[in-house]
Amino acid sequence: MERQRVIDAFVAEMVTAVHPDDPERAAALKAWLPAELPPAPTADQVDAWMELGELAADPALRQCLRTIEGEPPGEITHGPVLERVRAAVRAGVDPASAEGRKIAATIAGDLPRSRWTELAGQVEKYSDARYERYWALLMVLNGQPAYPPAAPLFAWFAAALRAG
């Protein structure tokens, strides 16, 4: 019962705190935040539910989610950008190297360099392992396939922006 209470409070907080003036976005977020286990949960869903209860009690995760979910999504989160960074990480490219800075410049596009530090700060929020784990658990609970890990990619991109 305690886990259910924590998750109920978490769902209510996220929906009201993140999109108080946008009922459509609030409804979309609420649809992804499970208020209870599915009727016939798999073993993985039960495990995810248990772990979500622990994560939902973490004030740092709640703050992270309020910050991230309250921002409109940017171009940096799209698949092609992440794939470009994933290729650089796989190739062992140092984000502070000339090649790493060039990749950051390509991704940043027309954004003035004076705003790269600001963008790096926004990108770094997505490199939080708790945030990534939270979404992985939601995917399991919603019966969706997991996304490939992206937190290290966001960390690499933020470092490349700061080096630029």
Tab-separated table of N, CA and C in Angstrom:
chain	number	residue	atom	x	y	z
A	1	MET	N	0.804	-1.193	0.000
A	1	MET	CA	0.000	0.000	0.000
A	1	MET	C	0.849	1.260	0.000
A	2	GLU	N	1.976	1.238	0.720
A	2	GLU	CA	2.845	2.416	0.760
A	2	GLU	C	3.368	2.742	-0.637
A	3	ARG	N	3.766	1.708	-1.383
A	3	ARG	CA	4.266	1.920	-2.745
A	3	ARG	C	3.182	2.567	-3.606
A	4	GLN	N	1.959	2.098	-3.483
A	4	GLN	CA	0.854	2.673	-4.257
A	4	GLN	C	0.645	4.139	-3.879
A	5	ARG	N	0.734	4.449	-2.593
A	5	ARG	CA	0.572	5.831	-2.148
A	5	ARG	C	1.669	6.719	-2.731
A	6	VAL	N	2.907	6.229	-2.721
A	6	VAL	CA	4.035	6.990	-3.271
A	6	VAL	C	3.829	7.228	-4.763
A	7	ILE	N	3.432	6.195	-5.486
A	7	ILE	CA	3.236	6.339	-6.932
A	7	ILE	C	2.055	7.252	-7.233
A	8	ASP	N	0.975	7.135	-6.482
A	8	ASP	CA	-0.172	8.033	-6.681
A	8	ASP	C	0.234	9.491	-6.477
A	9	ALA	N	0.989	9.749	-5.411
A	9	ALA	CA	1.447	11.118	-5.136
A	9	ALA	C	2.387	11.603	-6.232
A	10	PHE	N	3.241	10.710	-6.697
A	10	PHE	CA	4.180	11.044	-7.761
A	10	PHE	C	3.430	11.431	-9.039
A	11	VAL	N	2.467	10.618	-9.448
A	11	VAL	CA	1.689	10.894	-10.662
A	11	VAL	C	0.968	12.235	-10.522
A	12	ALA	N	0.326	12.455	-9.397
A	12	ALA	CA	-0.398	13.718	-9.183
A	12	ALA	C	0.546	14.910	-9.238
A	13	GLU	N	1.705	14.779	-8.605
A	13	GLU	CA	2.673	15.878	-8.601
A	13	GLU	C	3.188	16.174	-10.002
A	14	MET	N	3.550	15.142	-10.731
A	14	MET	CA	4.103	15.359	-12.068
A	14	MET	C	3.079	16.010	-12.991
A	15	VAL	N	1.865	15.546	-12.955
A	15	VAL	CA	0.837	16.074	-13.861
A	15	VAL	C	0.508	17.524	-13.531
A	16	THR	N	0.375	17.839	-12.247
A	16	THR	CA	-0.002	19.212	-11.886
A	16	THR	C	1.175	20.170	-11.921
A	17	ALA	N	2.364	19.714	-11.596
A	17	ALA	CA	3.520	20.611	-11.540
A	17	ALA	C	4.132	20.881	-12.903
A	18	VAL	N	4.057	19.927	-13.789
A	18	VAL	CA	4.772	20.053	-15.054
A	18	VAL	C	3.986	20.839	-16.095
A	19	HIS	N	2.726	20.566	-16.251
A	19	HIS	CA	1.927	21.231	-17.292
A	19	HIS	C	0.640	21.826	-16.716
A	20	PRO	N	0.748	22.755	-15.752
A	20	PRO	CA	-0.476	23.258	-15.117
A	20	PRO	C	-1.385	24.046	-16.062
A	21	ASP	N	-0.818	24.640	-17.099
A	21	ASP	CA	-1.613	25.470	-18.011
A	21	ASP	C	-1.843	24.822	-19.372
A	22	ASP	N	-1.502	23.554	-19.498
A	22	ASP	CA	-1.632	22.876	-20.784
A	22	ASP	C	-2.307	21.524	-20.564
A	23	PRO	N	-3.644	21.506	-20.552
A	23	PRO	CA	-4.358	20.258	-20.253
A	23	PRO	C	-4.039	19.119	-21.214
A	24	GLU	N	-3.777	19.428	-22.482
A	24	GLU	CA	-3.473	18.357	-23.446
A	24	GLU	C	-2.147	17.684	-23.115
A	25	ARG	N	-1.111	18.476	-22.826
A	25	ARG	CA	0.187	17.891	-22.466
A	25	ARG	C	0.088	17.165	-21.131
A	26	ALA	N	-0.684	17.722	-20.198
A	26	ALA	CA	-0.870	17.064	-18.902
A	26	ALA	C	-1.546	15.706	-19.091
A	27	ALA	N	-2.549	15.650	-19.952
A	27	ALA	CA	-3.249	14.385	-20.210
A	27	ALA	C	-2.321	13.375	-20.874
A	28	ALA	N	-1.490	13.851	-21.811
A	28	ALA	CA	-0.543	12.951	-22.480
A	28	ALA	C	0.468	12.399	-21.481
A	29	LEU	N	0.961	13.263	-20.595
A	29	LEU	CA	1.904	12.808	-19.580
A	29	LEU	C	1.237	11.807	-18.639
A	30	LYS	N	0.024	12.107	-18.221
A	30	LYS	CA	-0.688	11.216	-17.296
A	30	LYS	C	-0.924	9.844	-17.925
A	31	ALA	N	-1.160	9.820	-19.227
A	31	ALA	CA	-1.375	8.542	-19.913
A	31	ALA	C	-0.135	7.656	-19.839
A	32	TRP	N	1.061	8.267	-19.777
A	32	TRP	CA	2.299	7.497	-19.708
A	32	TRP	C	2.699	7.157	-18.288
A	33	LEU	N	2.145	7.868	-17.313
A	33	LEU	CA	2.489	7.610	-15.918
A	33	LEU	C	1.515	6.585	-15.350
A	34	PRO	N	1.942	5.361	-15.176
A	34	PRO	CA	1.007	4.332	-14.717
A	34	PRO	C	0.582	4.560	-13.274
A	35	ALA	N	-0.717	4.596	-13.058
A	35	ALA	CA	-1.250	4.756	-11.705
A	35	ALA	C	-1.371	3.405	-11.005
A	36	GLU	N	-1.295	2.342	-11.791
A	36	GLU	CA	-1.367	0.998	-11.213
A	36	GLU	C	-0.784	0.004	-12.205
A	37	LEU	N	-0.546	-1.190	-11.721
A	37	LEU	CA	-0.051	-2.259	-12.590
A	37	LEU	C	-1.117	-2.638	-13.614
A	38	PRO	N	-0.695	-3.126	-14.784
A	38	PRO	CA	-1.678	-3.646	-15.738
A	38	PRO	C	-2.451	-4.805	-15.094
A	39	PRO	N	-3.641	-5.129	-15.613
A	39	PRO	CA	-4.476	-6.186	-15.015
A	39	PRO	C	-3.783	-7.545	-14.889
A	40	ALA	N	-3.031	-7.947	-15.897
A	40	ALA	CA	-2.309	-9.224	-15.842
A	40	ALA	C	-0.827	-8.941	-16.104
A	41	PRO	N	-0.123	-8.395	-15.110
A	41	PRO	CA	1.258	-7.967	-15.347
A	41	PRO	C	2.217	-9.131	-15.561
A	42	THR	N	3.219	-8.858	-16.389
A	42	THR	CA	4.309	-9.815	-16.567
A	42	THR	C	5.253	-9.682	-15.374
A	43	ALA	N	6.175	-10.622	-15.249
A	43	ALA	CA	7.165	-10.549	-14.166
A	43	ALA	C	8.006	-9.279	-14.305
A	44	ASP	N	8.348	-8.920	-15.549
A	44	ASP	CA	9.129	-7.697	-15.775
A	44	ASP	C	8.346	-6.457	-15.354
A	45	GLN	N	7.045	-6.455	-15.605
A	45	GLN	CA	6.226	-5.311	-15.208
A	45	GLN	C	6.122	-5.206	-13.685
A	46	VAL	N	6.026	-6.331	-13.013
A	46	VAL	CA	5.991	-6.311	-11.546
A	46	VAL	C	7.312	-5.757	-11.013
A	47	ASP	N	8.425	-6.228	-11.572
A	47	ASP	CA	9.737	-5.721	-11.150
A	47	ASP	C	9.855	-4.222	-11.426
A	48	ALA	N	9.396	-3.795	-12.599
A	48	ALA	CA	9.452	-2.375	-12.959
A	48	ALA	C	8.595	-1.548	-12.005
A	49	TRP	N	7.436	-2.074	-11.641
A	49	TRP	CA	6.537	-1.378	-10.714
A	49	TRP	C	7.207	-1.192	-9.350
A	50	MET	N	7.866	-2.238	-8.886
A	50	MET	CA	8.551	-2.162	-7.594
A	50	MET	C	9.658	-1.108	-7.651
A	51	GLU	N	10.435	-1.140	-8.716
A	51	GLU	CA	11.528	-0.177	-8.846
A	51	GLU	C	11.001	1.242	-9.042
A	52	LEU	N	9.922	1.387	-9.796
A	52	LEU	CA	9.339	2.714	-9.995
A	52	LEU	C	8.895	3.307	-8.660
A	53	GLY	N	8.359	2.479	-7.785
A	53	GLY	CA	7.964	2.962	-6.462
A	53	GLY	C	9.141	3.535	-5.695
A	54	GLU	N	10.302	2.885	-5.819
A	54	GLU	CA	11.510	3.390	-5.156
A	54	GLU	C	11.973	4.695	-5.803
A	55	LEU	N	12.003	4.719	-7.131
A	55	LEU	CA	12.432	5.933	-7.837
A	55	LEU	C	11.489	7.101	-7.573
A	56	ALA	N	10.198	6.830	-7.555
A	56	ALA	CA	9.206	7.889	-7.368
A	56	ALA	C	9.347	8.568	-6.012
A	57	ALA	N	9.930	7.882	-5.048
A	57	ALA	CA	10.126	8.457	-3.716
A	57	ALA	C	11.367	9.342	-3.643
A	58	ASP	N	12.183	9.358	-4.684
A	58	ASP	CA	13.440	10.113	-4.701
A	58	ASP	C	13.172	11.578	-5.054
A	59	PRO	N	13.355	12.510	-4.104
A	59	PRO	CA	13.097	13.924	-4.395
A	59	PRO	C	13.964	14.468	-5.533
A	60	ALA	N	15.182	13.956	-5.660
A	60	ALA	CA	16.061	14.429	-6.737
A	60	ALA	C	15.507	14.033	-8.106
A	61	LEU	N	14.953	12.828	-8.208
A	61	LEU	CA	14.342	12.423	-9.477
A	61	LEU	C	13.133	13.297	-9.771
A	62	ARG	N	12.329	13.553	-8.778
A	62	ARG	CA	11.142	14.395	-8.985
A	62	ARG	C	11.545	15.770	-9.509
A	63	GLN	N	12.583	16.350	-8.918
A	63	GLN	CA	13.045	17.664	-9.378
A	63	GLN	C	13.564	17.567	-10.809
A	64	CYS	N	14.324	16.533	-11.097
A	64	CYS	CA	14.847	16.319	-12.451
A	64	CYS	C	13.701	16.236	-13.453
A	65	LEU	N	12.686	15.461	-13.135
A	65	LEU	CA	11.554	15.292	-14.050
A	65	LEU	C	10.764	16.581	-14.227
A	66	ARG	N	10.563	17.316	-13.142
A	66	ARG	CA	9.846	18.596	-13.264
A	66	ARG	C	10.600	19.533	-14.194
A	67	THR	N	11.910	19.561	-14.076
A	67	THR	CA	12.729	20.439	-14.904
A	67	THR	C	12.691	20.007	-16.361
A	68	ILE	N	12.904	18.732	-16.609
A	68	ILE	CA	12.959	18.237	-17.987
A	68	ILE	C	11.590	18.255	-18.643
A	69	GLU	N	10.596	17.710	-17.977
A	69	GLU	CA	9.276	17.600	-18.592
A	69	GLU	C	8.614	18.956	-18.775
A	70	GLY	N	9.060	19.953	-18.030
A	70	GLY	CA	8.487	21.279	-18.168
A	70	GLY	C	9.020	22.046	-19.359
A	71	GLU	N	10.067	21.535	-19.981
A	71	GLU	CA	10.657	22.192	-21.140
A	71	GLU	C	10.083	21.598	-22.413
A	72	PRO	N	9.899	22.431	-23.423
A	72	PRO	CA	9.481	21.863	-24.706
A	72	PRO	C	10.618	21.033	-25.282
A	73	PRO	N	10.302	19.952	-25.980
A	73	PRO	CA	11.370	19.134	-26.556
A	73	PRO	C	12.134	19.916	-27.609
A	74	GLY	N	13.427	19.683	-27.669
A	74	GLY	CA	14.268	20.363	-28.645
A	74	GLY	C	14.706	19.428	-29.745
A	75	GLU	N	15.331	20.002	-30.740
A	75	GLU	CA	15.817	19.215	-31.869
A	75	GLU	C	16.871	18.194	-31.449
A	76	ILE	N	17.538	18.442	-30.350
A	76	ILE	CA	18.627	17.576	-29.921
A	76	ILE	C	18.180	16.174	-29.549
A	77	THR	N	16.914	15.980	-29.283
A	77	THR	CA	16.460	14.667	-28.836
A	77	THR	C	16.055	13.750	-29.984
A	78	HIS	N	16.064	14.241	-31.181
A	78	HIS	CA	15.622	13.427	-32.307
A	78	HIS	C	16.652	12.358	-32.667
A	79	GLY	N	16.131	11.254	-33.159
A	79	GLY	CA	16.946	10.095	-33.495
A	79	GLY	C	18.181	10.369	-34.325
A	80	PRO	N	18.083	11.106	-35.435
A	80	PRO	CA	19.279	11.329	-36.257
A	80	PRO	C	20.412	12.020	-35.495
A	81	VAL	N	20.070	12.944	-34.608
A	81	VAL	CA	21.097	13.625	-33.819
A	81	VAL	C	21.745	12.634	-32.862
A	82	LEU	N	20.922	11.852	-32.173
A	82	LEU	CA	21.474	10.866	-31.250
A	82	LEU	C	22.307	9.828	-31.988
A	83	GLU	N	21.891	9.456	-33.173
A	83	GLU	CA	22.675	8.484	-33.942
A	83	GLU	C	24.037	9.052	-34.330
A	84	ARG	N	24.078	10.335	-34.669
A	84	ARG	CA	25.354	10.975	-35.018
A	84	ARG	C	26.288	10.946	-33.805
A	85	VAL	N	25.759	11.277	-32.640
A	85	VAL	CA	26.569	11.261	-31.423
A	85	VAL	C	26.938	9.821	-31.059
A	86	ARG	N	25.999	8.889	-31.205
A	86	ARG	CA	26.279	7.478	-30.904
A	86	ARG	C	27.447	6.976	-31.764
A	87	ALA	N	27.457	7.347	-33.030
A	87	ALA	CA	28.552	6.934	-33.917
A	87	ALA	C	29.882	7.512	-33.434
A	88	ALA	N	29.868	8.755	-32.986
A	88	ALA	CA	31.097	9.383	-32.489
A	88	ALA	C	31.587	8.689	-31.218
A	89	VAL	N	30.659	8.369	-30.325
A	89	VAL	CA	31.027	7.688	-29.083
A	89	VAL	C	31.594	6.307	-29.397
A	90	ARG	N	30.933	5.578	-30.288
A	90	ARG	CA	31.421	4.236	-30.664
A	90	ARG	C	32.807	4.299	-31.290
A	91	ALA	N	33.070	5.377	-32.033
A	91	ALA	CA	34.368	5.535	-32.692
A	91	ALA	C	35.438	6.051	-31.734
A	92	GLY	N	35.039	6.352	-30.495
A	92	GLY	CA	36.007	6.822	-29.510
A	92	GLY	C	36.401	8.279	-29.671
A	93	VAL	N	35.555	9.069	-30.323
A	93	VAL	CA	35.864	10.484	-30.523
A	93	VAL	C	35.749	11.215	-29.188
A	94	ASP	N	36.799	11.930	-28.834
A	94	ASP	CA	36.791	12.748	-27.619
A	94	ASP	C	35.921	13.970	-27.882
A	95	PRO	N	34.954	14.268	-27.007
A	95	PRO	CA	34.085	15.421	-27.268
A	95	PRO	C	34.847	16.743	-27.314
A	96	ALA	N	35.998	16.818	-26.646
A	96	ALA	CA	36.782	18.054	-26.643
A	96	ALA	C	37.735	18.155	-27.830
A	97	SER	N	37.813	17.102	-28.634
A	97	SER	CA	38.707	17.125	-29.792
A	97	SER	C	38.124	17.997	-30.900
A	98	ALA	N	38.950	18.282	-31.895
A	98	ALA	CA	38.479	19.070	-33.042
A	98	ALA	C	37.295	18.373	-33.713
A	99	GLU	N	37.376	17.056	-33.832
A	99	GLU	CA	36.276	16.311	-34.450
A	99	GLU	C	35.010	16.387	-33.592
A	100	GLY	N	35.171	16.274	-32.275
A	100	GLY	CA	34.024	16.376	-31.373
A	100	GLY	C	33.373	17.746	-31.450
A	101	ARG	N	34.195	18.785	-31.492
A	101	ARG	CA	33.654	20.148	-31.594
A	101	ARG	C	32.957	20.358	-32.932
A	102	LYS	N	33.488	19.731	-33.983
A	102	LYS	CA	32.860	19.847	-35.306
A	102	LYS	C	31.483	19.175	-35.307
A	103	ILE	N	31.385	18.031	-34.670
A	103	ILE	CA	30.098	17.336	-34.570
A	103	ILE	C	29.107	18.204	-33.798
A	104	ALA	N	29.565	18.800	-32.696
A	104	ALA	CA	28.690	19.684	-31.911
A	104	ALA	C	28.217	20.857	-32.760
A	105	ALA	N	29.119	21.423	-33.547
A	105	ALA	CA	28.754	22.565	-34.399
A	105	ALA	C	27.724	22.152	-35.443
A	106	THR	N	27.884	20.974	-36.005
A	106	THR	CA	26.929	20.482	-37.000
A	106	THR	C	25.547	20.312	-36.371
A	107	ILE	N	25.513	19.735	-35.187
A	107	ILE	CA	24.234	19.511	-34.512
A	107	ILE	C	23.610	20.830	-34.073
A	108	ALA	N	24.426	21.733	-33.545
A	108	ALA	CA	23.908	23.025	-33.061
A	108	ALA	C	23.396	23.890	-34.205
A	109	GLY	N	23.880	23.635	-35.402
A	109	GLY	CA	23.384	24.359	-36.576
A	109	GLY	C	23.576	25.857	-36.466
A	110	ASP	N	22.498	26.598	-36.620
A	110	ASP	CA	22.551	28.059	-36.633
A	110	ASP	C	22.567	28.683	-35.240
A	111	LEU	N	22.519	27.881	-34.216
A	111	LEU	CA	22.518	28.429	-32.863
A	111	LEU	C	23.840	29.158	-32.615
A	112	PRO	N	23.791	30.428	-32.208
A	112	PRO	CA	25.037	31.169	-31.965
A	112	PRO	C	25.878	30.492	-30.884
A	113	ARG	N	27.180	30.519	-31.048
A	113	ARG	CA	28.078	29.893	-30.065
A	113	ARG	C	27.877	30.469	-28.668
A	114	SER	N	27.439	31.697	-28.595
A	114	SER	CA	27.197	32.311	-27.284
A	114	SER	C	26.101	31.580	-26.508
A	115	ARG	N	25.304	30.777	-27.181
A	115	ARG	CA	24.216	30.033	-26.516
A	115	ARG	C	24.554	28.554	-26.324
A	116	TRP	N	25.749	28.140	-26.729
A	116	TRP	CA	26.120	26.733	-26.605
A	116	TRP	C	26.171	26.275	-25.152
A	117	THR	N	26.648	27.133	-24.251
A	117	THR	CA	26.714	26.747	-22.840
A	117	THR	C	25.311	26.531	-22.288
A	118	GLU	N	24.388	27.386	-22.673
A	118	GLU	CA	22.991	27.227	-22.259
A	118	GLU	C	22.424	25.910	-22.792
A	119	LEU	N	22.687	25.623	-24.065
A	119	LEU	CA	22.222	24.370	-24.655
A	119	LEU	C	22.861	23.179	-23.948
A	120	ALA	N	24.149	23.286	-23.626
A	120	ALA	CA	24.830	22.195	-22.917
A	120	ALA	C	24.146	21.919	-21.583
A	121	GLY	N	23.742	22.964	-20.881
A	121	GLY	CA	23.037	22.789	-19.612
A	121	GLY	C	21.712	22.072	-19.788
A	122	GLN	N	21.001	22.397	-20.865
A	122	GLN	CA	19.730	21.720	-21.137
A	122	GLN	C	19.966	20.255	-21.489
A	123	VAL	N	20.975	20.012	-22.311
A	123	VAL	CA	21.290	18.655	-22.764
A	123	VAL	C	21.734	17.783	-21.589
A	124	GLU	N	22.514	18.359	-20.680
A	124	GLU	CA	23.021	17.580	-19.544
A	124	GLU	C	21.902	17.008	-18.679
A	125	LYS	N	20.772	17.667	-18.636
A	125	LYS	CA	19.651	17.158	-17.843
A	125	LYS	C	19.244	15.763	-18.311
A	126	TYR	N	19.381	15.512	-19.597
A	126	TYR	CA	18.994	14.214	-20.160
A	126	TYR	C	20.047	13.135	-19.913
A	127	SER	N	21.199	13.527	-19.380
A	127	SER	CA	22.247	12.541	-19.115
A	127	SER	C	22.133	11.944	-17.714
A	128	ASP	N	21.126	12.343	-16.963
A	128	ASP	CA	20.903	11.815	-15.619
A	128	ASP	C	20.432	10.361	-15.731
A	129	ALA	N	21.180	9.453	-15.129
A	129	ALA	CA	20.861	8.020	-15.221
A	129	ALA	C	19.495	7.702	-14.608
A	130	ARG	N	19.092	8.476	-13.588
A	130	ARG	CA	17.772	8.233	-12.978
A	130	ARG	C	16.660	8.535	-13.970
A	131	TYR	N	16.829	9.612	-14.725
A	131	TYR	CA	15.827	9.984	-15.729
A	131	TYR	C	15.712	8.880	-16.777
A	132	GLU	N	16.857	8.392	-17.235
A	132	GLU	CA	16.838	7.329	-18.242
A	132	GLU	C	16.206	6.051	-17.679
A	133	ARG	N	16.525	5.719	-16.437
A	133	ARG	CA	15.954	4.514	-15.834
A	133	ARG	C	14.446	4.659	-15.660
A	134	TYR	N	14.015	5.848	-15.264
A	134	TYR	CA	12.588	6.132	-15.122
A	134	TYR	C	11.865	5.834	-16.429
A	135	TRP	N	12.391	6.332	-17.549
A	135	TRP	CA	11.736	6.093	-18.841
A	135	TRP	C	11.803	4.628	-19.246
A	136	ALA	N	12.895	3.958	-18.917
A	136	ALA	CA	12.987	2.522	-19.225
A	136	ALA	C	11.899	1.752	-18.471
A	137	LEU	N	11.671	2.114	-17.219
A	137	LEU	CA	10.618	1.458	-16.431
A	137	LEU	C	9.239	1.745	-17.009
A	138	LEU	N	8.999	2.989	-17.430
A	138	LEU	CA	7.709	3.317	-18.038
A	138	LEU	C	7.482	2.518	-19.313
A	139	MET	N	8.532	2.323	-20.091
A	139	MET	CA	8.393	1.540	-21.323
A	139	MET	C	7.973	0.107	-20.979
A	140	VAL	N	8.602	-0.479	-19.970
A	140	VAL	CA	8.239	-1.837	-19.545
A	140	VAL	C	6.786	-1.866	-19.073
A	141	LEU	N	6.419	-0.920	-18.222
A	141	LEU	CA	5.055	-0.897	-17.676
A	141	LEU	C	3.993	-0.675	-18.746
A	142	ASN	N	4.358	0.062	-19.789
A	142	ASN	CA	3.415	0.331	-20.876
A	142	ASN	C	3.524	-0.684	-22.010
A	143	GLY	N	4.327	-1.745	-21.799
A	143	GLY	CA	4.444	-2.799	-22.801
A	143	GLY	C	5.127	-2.363	-24.082
A	144	GLN	N	6.020	-1.395	-23.975
A	144	GLN	CA	6.725	-0.866	-25.143
A	144	GLN	C	8.170	-1.348	-25.143
A	145	PRO	N	8.788	-1.440	-26.330
A	145	PRO	CA	10.207	-1.813	-26.369
A	145	PRO	C	11.069	-0.686	-25.791
A	146	ALA	N	12.157	-1.066	-25.183
A	146	ALA	CA	13.059	-0.087	-24.568
A	146	ALA	C	13.804	0.714	-25.629
A	147	TYR	N	14.082	1.955	-25.295
A	147	TYR	CA	14.935	2.788	-26.143
A	147	TYR	C	16.384	2.397	-25.896
A	148	PRO	N	17.249	2.555	-26.899
A	148	PRO	CA	18.675	2.342	-26.628
A	148	PRO	C	19.157	3.380	-25.610
A	149	PRO	N	20.117	3.038	-24.762
A	149	PRO	CA	20.613	3.997	-23.775
A	149	PRO	C	21.082	5.292	-24.449
A	150	ALA	N	20.662	6.420	-23.891
A	150	ALA	CA	21.012	7.710	-24.483
A	150	ALA	C	21.708	8.650	-23.505
A	151	ALA	N	21.657	8.379	-22.199
A	151	ALA	CA	22.257	9.293	-21.222
A	151	ALA	C	23.726	9.582	-21.530
A	152	PRO	N	24.545	8.566	-21.854
A	152	PRO	CA	25.943	8.866	-22.172
A	152	PRO	C	26.089	9.720	-23.438
A	153	LEU	N	25.138	9.592	-24.351
A	153	LEU	CA	25.190	10.387	-25.582
A	153	LEU	C	24.920	11.854	-25.283
A	154	PHE	N	23.949	12.109	-24.419
A	154	PHE	CA	23.668	13.489	-24.039
A	154	PHE	C	24.849	14.083	-23.275
A	155	ALA	N	25.490	13.288	-22.411
A	155	ALA	CA	26.666	13.767	-21.676
A	155	ALA	C	27.791	14.113	-22.649
A	156	TRP	N	28.001	13.265	-23.654
A	156	TRP	CA	29.045	13.511	-24.656
A	156	TRP	C	28.738	14.796	-25.422
A	157	PHE	N	27.504	14.957	-25.872
A	157	PHE	CA	27.121	16.139	-26.643
A	157	PHE	C	27.287	17.405	-25.806
A	158	ALA	N	26.891	17.362	-24.539
A	158	ALA	CA	27.059	18.529	-23.661
A	158	ALA	C	28.538	18.875	-23.514
A	159	ALA	N	29.381	17.855	-23.347
A	159	ALA	CA	30.826	18.096	-23.226
A	159	ALA	C	31.386	18.697	-24.513
A	160	ALA	N	30.922	18.212	-25.655
A	160	ALA	CA	31.390	18.752	-26.941
A	160	ALA	C	30.953	20.205	-27.106
A	161	LEU	N	29.740	20.520	-26.692
A	161	LEU	CA	29.271	21.912	-26.759
A	161	LEU	C	30.120	22.810	-25.868
A	162	ARG	N	30.412	22.345	-24.663
A	162	ARG	CA	31.224	23.152	-23.740
A	162	ARG	C	32.646	23.330	-24.266
A	163	ALA	N	33.150	22.331	-24.973
A	163	ALA	CA	34.505	22.417	-25.532
A	163	ALA	C	34.565	23.351	-26.731
A	164	GLY	N	33.402	23.546	-27.383
A	164	GLY	CA	33.346	24.357	-28.601
A	164	GLY	C	33.574	25.801	-28.328
